[in-house]
Amino acid sequence: MRSQTRWWPIAGLSALLWTAAQVSAQETDWGTYTSAAVRAFQQGHYTEAGTHLTAALKEAERFGSEDPRLVGTLHNLGVLYEIQGRYAEAETLLKRVLAIRDKTLGANHREVVRTLNSLAEVYNAQARYAEAEPLFRKALATRQKTLGQDNSDTARSLNDLGVLLYRKGKYSEAEPLLRRALAIYEKTLGPENPETARTLNNLALLHRAKGRFANAEPLLKRALAIHEKTLGPDHPGTATSLTNLASLYRVRTEYAHAEPLLKRALAIQEKAFGTDHQDVGTIRNELGVLYYLQRRYAEAEPLLKRALAIYEKTLGPDHPGVAKGLNDLATLYRDQGKPTEAESLYTRALAVWDKVLGPTHPDLAKGLNGLAGLYLSDGRYARAEPLFQRALGIQEKTLGPKHPEVAATLERYAALLRKTNRAMEAERLETRAQAIRARRADEVPAH
């Protein structure tokens, strides 16, 4: 099973700091509330930040409908809502801000582009990629033109577009954008800035998706060290780095290293967001997968069920995160000998992935593999074989012929061939799989 960890939106911090720069000259209740919101936000105390921003908004409404203080407060509140998973509210506020800023500042103004990017993040978080991508690309083009190629805002756009392309399974397009963003951040903000850590995390997740686990680990460790130093050990950004590193340990079967990191991350996120936030669901799901892989089924099942419920509540039924939750719970049921329940969940997961990500996404191949494995274990070989074939085709095209997940699919398909008395065909697939494994002896694929 594959982790889909949500990226911590550092953008919100930038937005709040922008408003904070204006606060120092304001001896008003609005300024007091906004300063308090900035402090709370920086500490990861998002509920407290929201309380202060709501109070600041009430004060700012006295300044006029197009006053920069009001518009800045609306923007900051929209960014905070996105972090909290309150996407509909975030979208409404950011659209309002975008209309005002576009009118008063002009389409190419730095704050207009910042709002455009924030709105795109709201869409991206909801897997509304067709709406997010043109906004990210517009923001990037404008920043490159007005700020230059080596500006930190340009790096932000490169990073965010890279994340979107990663989520769409376009790894070869995402990687150069993330590498360029990282280089700019290191040059402009320094090697120990939270923005640098954010892109380190994202590039590491891309390496992991491409099966380059050894490349991912030092980036994840560096990101975690930066977050612990700059944000503190109990900040949600630190929790995200903990989760990402734990997920890598899990796919490398280093379970003893993964579990304490996940438990620490869960405690941080539940304190920051409560028990029903998407990021809490992500960690519960990751813990459930970890326990499943250790055959701790009684511990895994409630975690996976709870994670799925959180995903469905916060993301809606047609989100890749929901599909992942369905797929992971289905795999548990499959191995528990509950084929009817497993098949239903696999089918639902495949429908969501196909609808949202398309027919050639690597995550869809995982679902095809899972359902094929169920049919294989039930002796429904005729139904399993085309699923293995389709999964293999997707993986070879998107991940490359030497990816560890290709090896895993070859092995499962070979098992089917042996059960259907096609030993020579099976041997060819097994030989291919063994060659891949030999080149990657220290790394294993995600389940």
XYZ file of C-alpha atoms in Angstrom:
447
model
C 0.000 0.000 0.000
C 1.260 3.418 -0.890
C 1.283 6.519 1.241
C -0.309 9.666 -0.035
C 0.931 12.118 2.527
C -0.462 15.596 2.268
C 2.069 18.371 1.829
C 2.191 20.892 4.599
C 1.149 24.229 3.056
C 3.960 26.560 4.072
C 2.341 29.138 1.798
C -0.018 30.088 4.556
C 2.886 31.134 6.740
C 4.183 33.400 3.996
C 0.774 34.988 3.608
C 0.387 35.668 7.301
C 3.862 37.115 7.556
C 2.982 39.458 4.715
C 0.120 40.864 6.716
C 2.239 40.966 9.855
C 4.616 43.390 8.150
C 1.762 45.874 7.951
C 0.662 45.319 11.525
C 3.566 47.051 13.248
C 2.370 50.456 12.065
C -1.203 49.842 13.132
C -2.199 50.748 16.678
C -5.620 49.211 16.267
C -7.525 46.241 17.555
C -7.178 44.818 14.053
C -3.408 44.989 14.354
C -3.429 43.379 17.776
C -5.612 40.498 16.624
C -3.597 39.972 13.454
C -0.286 39.922 15.309
C -1.707 37.355 17.708
C -2.901 35.270 14.752
C 0.558 35.317 13.202
C 2.169 34.149 16.423
C -0.359 31.353 16.861
C 0.015 30.284 13.233
C 3.790 30.118 13.446
C 3.462 27.844 16.464
C 1.007 25.558 14.675
C -1.883 26.609 16.923
C -4.383 26.869 14.106
C -7.594 27.000 16.117
C -6.220 29.900 18.123
C -5.041 31.602 14.934
C -8.537 31.273 13.504
C -10.086 32.887 16.564
C -7.771 35.876 16.274
C -8.266 36.189 12.521
C -12.037 36.124 12.899
C -11.772 38.955 15.413
C -9.399 40.825 13.088
C -11.871 40.400 10.245
C -14.636 41.979 12.296
C -12.418 44.999 12.936
C -11.194 45.176 9.329
C -14.721 45.333 7.938
C -14.849 48.902 9.278
C -12.087 49.966 6.911
C -14.065 49.513 3.699
C -14.722 46.685 1.272
C -11.484 47.147 -0.691
C -9.149 48.189 2.111
C -5.884 46.213 1.981
C -6.219 45.295 5.665
C -9.605 43.712 5.083
C -8.461 41.960 1.924
C -5.295 40.696 3.601
C -7.285 39.327 6.518
C -9.685 37.557 4.177
C -6.748 36.029 2.330
C -5.100 34.830 5.519
C -8.338 33.328 6.774
C -8.789 31.549 3.438
C -5.290 30.090 3.673
C -5.950 28.942 7.234
C -9.207 27.285 6.199
C -7.348 25.360 3.485
C -4.898 24.060 6.063
C -7.785 23.037 8.302
C -9.483 21.216 5.431
C -12.384 23.690 5.252
C -12.148 23.851 1.493
C -15.524 25.338 0.573
C -15.018 28.237 2.979
C -11.460 28.741 1.776
C -12.545 28.833 -1.853
C -15.254 31.410 -1.189
C -12.893 33.763 0.634
C -10.022 33.435 -1.822
C -12.260 34.040 -4.821
C -13.509 37.212 -3.139
C -9.955 38.333 -2.445
C -8.852 37.548 -5.989
C -11.645 39.650 -7.482
C -10.813 42.637 -5.276
C -7.073 42.450 -5.759
C -7.360 41.942 -9.496
C -9.503 45.083 -9.671
C -7.433 47.289 -7.377
C -3.897 46.068 -8.045
C -3.895 44.622 -11.552
C -3.534 41.070 -12.775
C 0.267 40.915 -12.518
C 0.615 42.287 -9.005
C 2.503 40.112 -6.552
C -0.448 39.832 -4.148
C -2.853 38.923 -6.946
C -0.556 36.095 -7.975
C -0.198 34.986 -4.360
C -3.975 34.725 -4.048
C -4.182 32.918 -7.376
C -1.680 30.378 -6.093
C -3.539 29.954 -2.809
C -6.787 29.273 -4.659
C -4.995 26.706 -6.807
C -3.825 24.987 -3.614
C -7.427 24.654 -2.473
C -8.295 22.953 -5.751
C -5.189 20.766 -5.640
C -5.976 19.536 -2.137
C -9.391 18.409 -3.376
C -7.909 16.661 -6.434
C -9.568 19.244 -8.696
C -6.496 19.132 -10.874
C -8.090 20.498 -14.037
C -8.951 23.681 -12.136
C -5.699 23.917 -10.198
C -3.193 23.386 -13.002
C -3.958 26.467 -15.148
C -3.858 28.667 -12.052
C -0.499 27.262 -10.969
C 0.875 27.707 -14.486
C -0.418 31.274 -14.696
C 1.126 32.112 -11.332
C 4.447 30.597 -12.399
C 4.546 32.457 -15.709
C 3.699 35.764 -14.049
C 6.287 35.330 -11.330
C 8.991 34.373 -13.796
C 8.183 37.472 -15.839
C 7.810 39.996 -13.026
C 10.109 38.647 -10.309
C 12.672 36.662 -12.268
C 13.764 33.048 -12.477
C 15.550 32.958 -9.124
C 12.963 34.523 -6.821
C 11.583 32.569 -3.868
C 8.013 33.191 -5.063
C 8.978 31.654 -8.395
C 10.351 28.673 -6.480
C 7.031 28.412 -4.709
C 5.190 28.137 -8.014
C 7.677 25.589 -9.336
C 7.204 23.513 -6.194
C 3.420 23.659 -6.260
C 3.152 22.807 -9.939
C 5.602 19.964 -9.360
C 3.402 18.617 -6.571
C 0.344 18.707 -8.810
C 2.147 16.869 -11.600
C 3.394 14.296 -9.088
C -0.137 13.680 -7.909
C -1.237 13.215 -11.506
C 1.460 10.568 -11.941
C 3.567 12.722 -14.271
C 6.801 12.049 -12.450
C 9.211 12.941 -15.242
C 7.588 16.372 -15.572
C 7.440 16.963 -11.828
C 11.050 16.168 -10.977
C 12.856 19.036 -12.766
C 10.402 21.540 -11.302
C 10.998 20.314 -7.762
C 14.766 20.241 -8.257
C 14.718 23.801 -9.587
C 12.542 24.973 -6.697
C 14.920 23.414 -4.192
C 17.948 25.072 -5.776
C 16.273 28.490 -5.690
C 15.155 28.109 -2.089
C 18.614 27.044 -0.961
C 20.084 30.071 -2.723
C 17.539 32.686 -1.658
C 16.261 31.490 1.718
C 19.081 29.237 2.847
C 19.492 25.508 3.434
C 17.611 25.479 6.757
C 14.444 27.370 5.874
C 11.035 25.664 6.282
C 10.298 26.318 2.600
C 13.469 24.432 1.725
C 12.326 21.570 3.945
C 8.940 21.548 2.256
C 10.485 20.997 -1.153
C 12.919 18.429 0.248
C 9.893 16.469 1.449
C 8.193 16.738 -1.916
C 11.261 15.689 -3.890
C 11.788 12.770 -1.509
C 8.219 11.581 -2.049
C 8.823 11.699 -5.786
C 11.990 9.625 -5.368
C 10.005 7.121 -3.335
C 7.293 6.892 -5.963
C 9.946 6.160 -8.575
C 11.430 3.447 -6.377
C 14.550 5.436 -5.493
C 14.312 4.805 -1.777
C 17.998 5.397 -1.068
C 17.717 8.856 -2.653
C 14.643 9.698 -0.596
C 15.978 8.918 2.872
C 18.626 11.667 3.256
C 16.189 14.276 1.963
C 13.520 13.209 4.448
C 15.965 13.193 7.340
C 17.218 16.633 6.376
C 13.662 17.992 6.113
C 12.797 16.591 9.533
C 15.895 18.139 11.097
C 15.038 21.537 9.595
C 11.454 21.398 10.809
C 12.435 20.342 14.315
C 14.982 23.166 14.488
C 12.923 25.960 12.936
C 9.363 25.038 13.892
C 9.870 22.938 16.986
C 9.259 19.280 17.818
C 5.488 19.620 18.215
C 4.573 21.581 15.075
C 2.293 20.070 12.381
C 5.039 20.640 9.825
C 7.332 18.459 11.893
C 4.576 15.844 12.068
C 4.381 15.750 8.278
C 8.125 15.133 8.043
C 7.836 12.386 10.658
C 5.044 10.740 8.677
C 6.947 10.874 5.412
C 10.077 9.351 6.941
C 8.042 6.665 8.703
C 6.347 5.790 5.433
C 9.731 5.246 3.811
C 10.826 3.033 6.688
C 7.625 1.063 6.278
C 8.154 0.326 2.594
C 11.712 -0.730 3.416
C 10.264 -3.096 6.053
C 11.969 -1.178 8.868
C 8.827 -1.434 10.944
C 10.431 -0.857 14.332
C 11.720 2.508 13.119
C 8.426 3.527 11.534
C 5.995 2.923 14.396
C 7.311 5.423 16.986
C 7.531 8.161 14.360
C 3.915 7.615 13.359
C 2.690 7.601 16.939
C 4.534 10.846 17.609
C 3.125 12.417 14.445
C -0.405 11.320 15.326
C -0.222 12.964 18.739
C 0.972 16.231 17.179
C -1.694 16.356 14.481
C -4.561 15.428 16.781
C -3.522 18.225 19.123
C -3.304 20.727 16.262
C -6.377 19.728 14.255
C -8.548 17.430 16.340
C -9.427 13.833 15.537
C -11.249 14.305 12.218
C -8.671 16.099 10.061
C -7.381 14.678 6.797
C -3.795 14.606 8.090
C -4.914 12.615 11.128
C -6.581 10.178 8.739
C -3.354 9.868 6.777
C -1.373 8.861 9.855
C -4.047 6.450 11.076
C -4.058 4.833 7.651
C -0.274 4.605 7.629
C -0.297 2.974 11.059
C -2.987 0.571 9.895
C -0.899 -0.428 6.889
C 2.129 -0.886 9.126
C 0.210 -3.230 11.429
C -1.292 -5.094 8.471
C 2.163 -5.797 7.088
C 3.133 -7.252 10.458
C -0.057 -9.358 10.467
C -1.378 -7.402 13.429
C -4.810 -7.481 11.847
C -6.816 -6.772 14.989
C -4.901 -3.514 15.439
C -4.896 -2.616 11.756
C -8.615 -2.883 11.029
C -9.970 -0.134 13.324
C -7.246 2.253 12.174
C -7.985 1.649 8.495
C -11.733 1.954 9.038
C -11.328 5.196 10.958
C -8.985 6.621 8.346
C -11.455 5.821 5.583
C -14.275 7.479 7.503
C -12.164 10.617 7.951
C -11.253 10.693 4.267
C -14.864 10.311 3.171
C -15.983 13.047 5.555
C -13.272 15.567 4.731
C -12.554 14.874 1.059
C -15.813 13.540 -0.340
C -16.366 10.238 -2.134
C -14.373 10.983 -5.300
C -10.881 11.730 -4.014
C -7.686 9.692 -4.481
C -7.236 9.632 -0.713
C -10.580 7.880 -0.356
C -9.565 5.399 -3.047
C -6.370 4.652 -1.153
C -8.293 4.090 2.058
C -10.695 1.743 0.280
C -7.846 -0.149 -1.353
C -5.899 -0.573 1.881
C -8.914 -1.824 3.812
C -9.754 -4.166 0.923
C -6.266 -5.656 1.076
C -6.684 -6.325 4.781
C -10.037 -8.019 4.168
C -8.534 -10.065 1.340
C -5.857 -11.459 3.608
C -8.358 -12.025 6.404
C -10.376 -14.276 4.119
C -13.234 -11.833 3.521
C -13.416 -11.904 -0.295
C -16.876 -10.380 -0.679
C -16.040 -7.327 1.406
C -12.640 -6.995 -0.252
C -13.993 -7.154 -3.797
C -16.567 -4.456 -3.105
C -13.952 -2.067 -1.729
C -11.434 -2.780 -4.498
C -14.092 -2.089 -7.106
C -15.009 1.218 -5.487
C -11.360 2.248 -5.235
C -10.711 1.475 -8.889
C -13.731 3.501 -9.950
C -12.514 6.555 -8.028
C -8.932 6.310 -9.275
C -10.055 5.831 -12.862
C -12.429 8.789 -12.639
C -10.079 11.232 -10.932
C -6.601 10.176 -12.073
C -7.309 8.450 -15.360
C -6.679 4.951 -16.735
C -2.865 5.053 -16.715
C -2.013 6.341 -13.233
C 0.355 4.225 -11.094
C -2.139 4.209 -8.217
C -4.721 2.591 -10.469
C -2.209 -0.173 -11.132
C -2.022 -0.803 -7.390
C -5.764 -1.275 -7.252
C -5.719 -3.576 -10.266
C -2.995 -5.620 -8.604
C -4.981 -5.864 -5.407
C -8.144 -7.054 -7.100
C -6.166 -9.454 -9.285
C -4.556 -10.863 -6.154
C -7.995 -11.460 -4.674
C -9.126 -13.314 -7.790
C -5.892 -15.311 -7.786
C -6.408 -16.430 -4.199
C -10.004 -17.409 -5.021
C -9.005 -19.396 -8.083
C -10.708 -16.961 -10.463
C -7.750 -17.010 -12.806
C -9.536 -15.850 -15.937
C -10.600 -12.683 -14.153
C -7.208 -12.105 -12.554
C -5.015 -12.357 -15.639
C -6.214 -9.302 -17.594
C -5.928 -7.219 -14.436
C -2.311 -8.286 -13.917
C -1.597 -7.569 -17.575
C -3.139 -4.115 -17.393
C -1.358 -3.276 -14.131
C 1.966 -4.377 -15.581
C 1.446 -2.272 -18.686
C 0.687 0.835 -16.631
C 3.677 0.332 -14.360
C 6.157 -0.323 -17.142
C 4.997 2.824 -18.927
C 4.826 5.184 -15.960
C 7.446 3.792 -13.579
C 9.851 2.126 -15.977
C 10.675 -1.561 -16.537
C 13.129 -1.765 -13.620
C 10.887 -0.390 -10.887
C 10.401 -2.575 -7.774
C 6.630 -2.476 -8.198
C 7.082 -3.954 -11.669
C 8.999 -6.808 -10.035
C 6.161 -7.376 -7.573
C 3.578 -7.512 -10.359
C 5.736 -9.887 -12.394
C 5.960 -12.219 -9.399
C 2.215 -12.215 -8.799
C 1.468 -12.733 -12.462
C 4.000 -15.578 -12.566
C 2.186 -17.234 -9.665
C -0.997 -17.184 -11.730
C 0.799 -18.648 -14.730
C 2.111 -21.522 -12.642
C -1.350 -22.258 -11.301
C -2.625 -22.423 -14.882
C 0.147 -24.798 -15.998
C 2.201 -22.271 -17.952
C 5.523 -22.853 -16.274
C 7.707 -21.581 -19.110
C 5.878 -18.254 -19.251
C 6.044 -18.012 -15.478
C 9.765 -18.643 -15.484
C 10.372 -15.784 -17.902
C 8.523 -13.367 -15.633
C 10.277 -14.681 -12.551
C 13.655 -14.222 -14.211
C 12.799 -10.608 -14.996
C 11.649 -10.010 -11.442
C 14.792 -11.581 -10.014
C 16.960 -9.352 -12.185
C 15.169 -6.267 -10.880
C 15.507 -7.484 -7.302
C 19.203 -8.212 -7.761
C 19.841 -4.641 -8.843
C 17.910 -3.335 -5.877
C 18.840 -5.807 -3.166
C 18.514 -3.236 -0.405
C 15.089 -1.937 -1.406
C 11.595 -3.385 -1.512
C 8.394 -2.146 -3.142
C 5.418 -0.765 -1.312
C 2.667 -3.346 -0.939
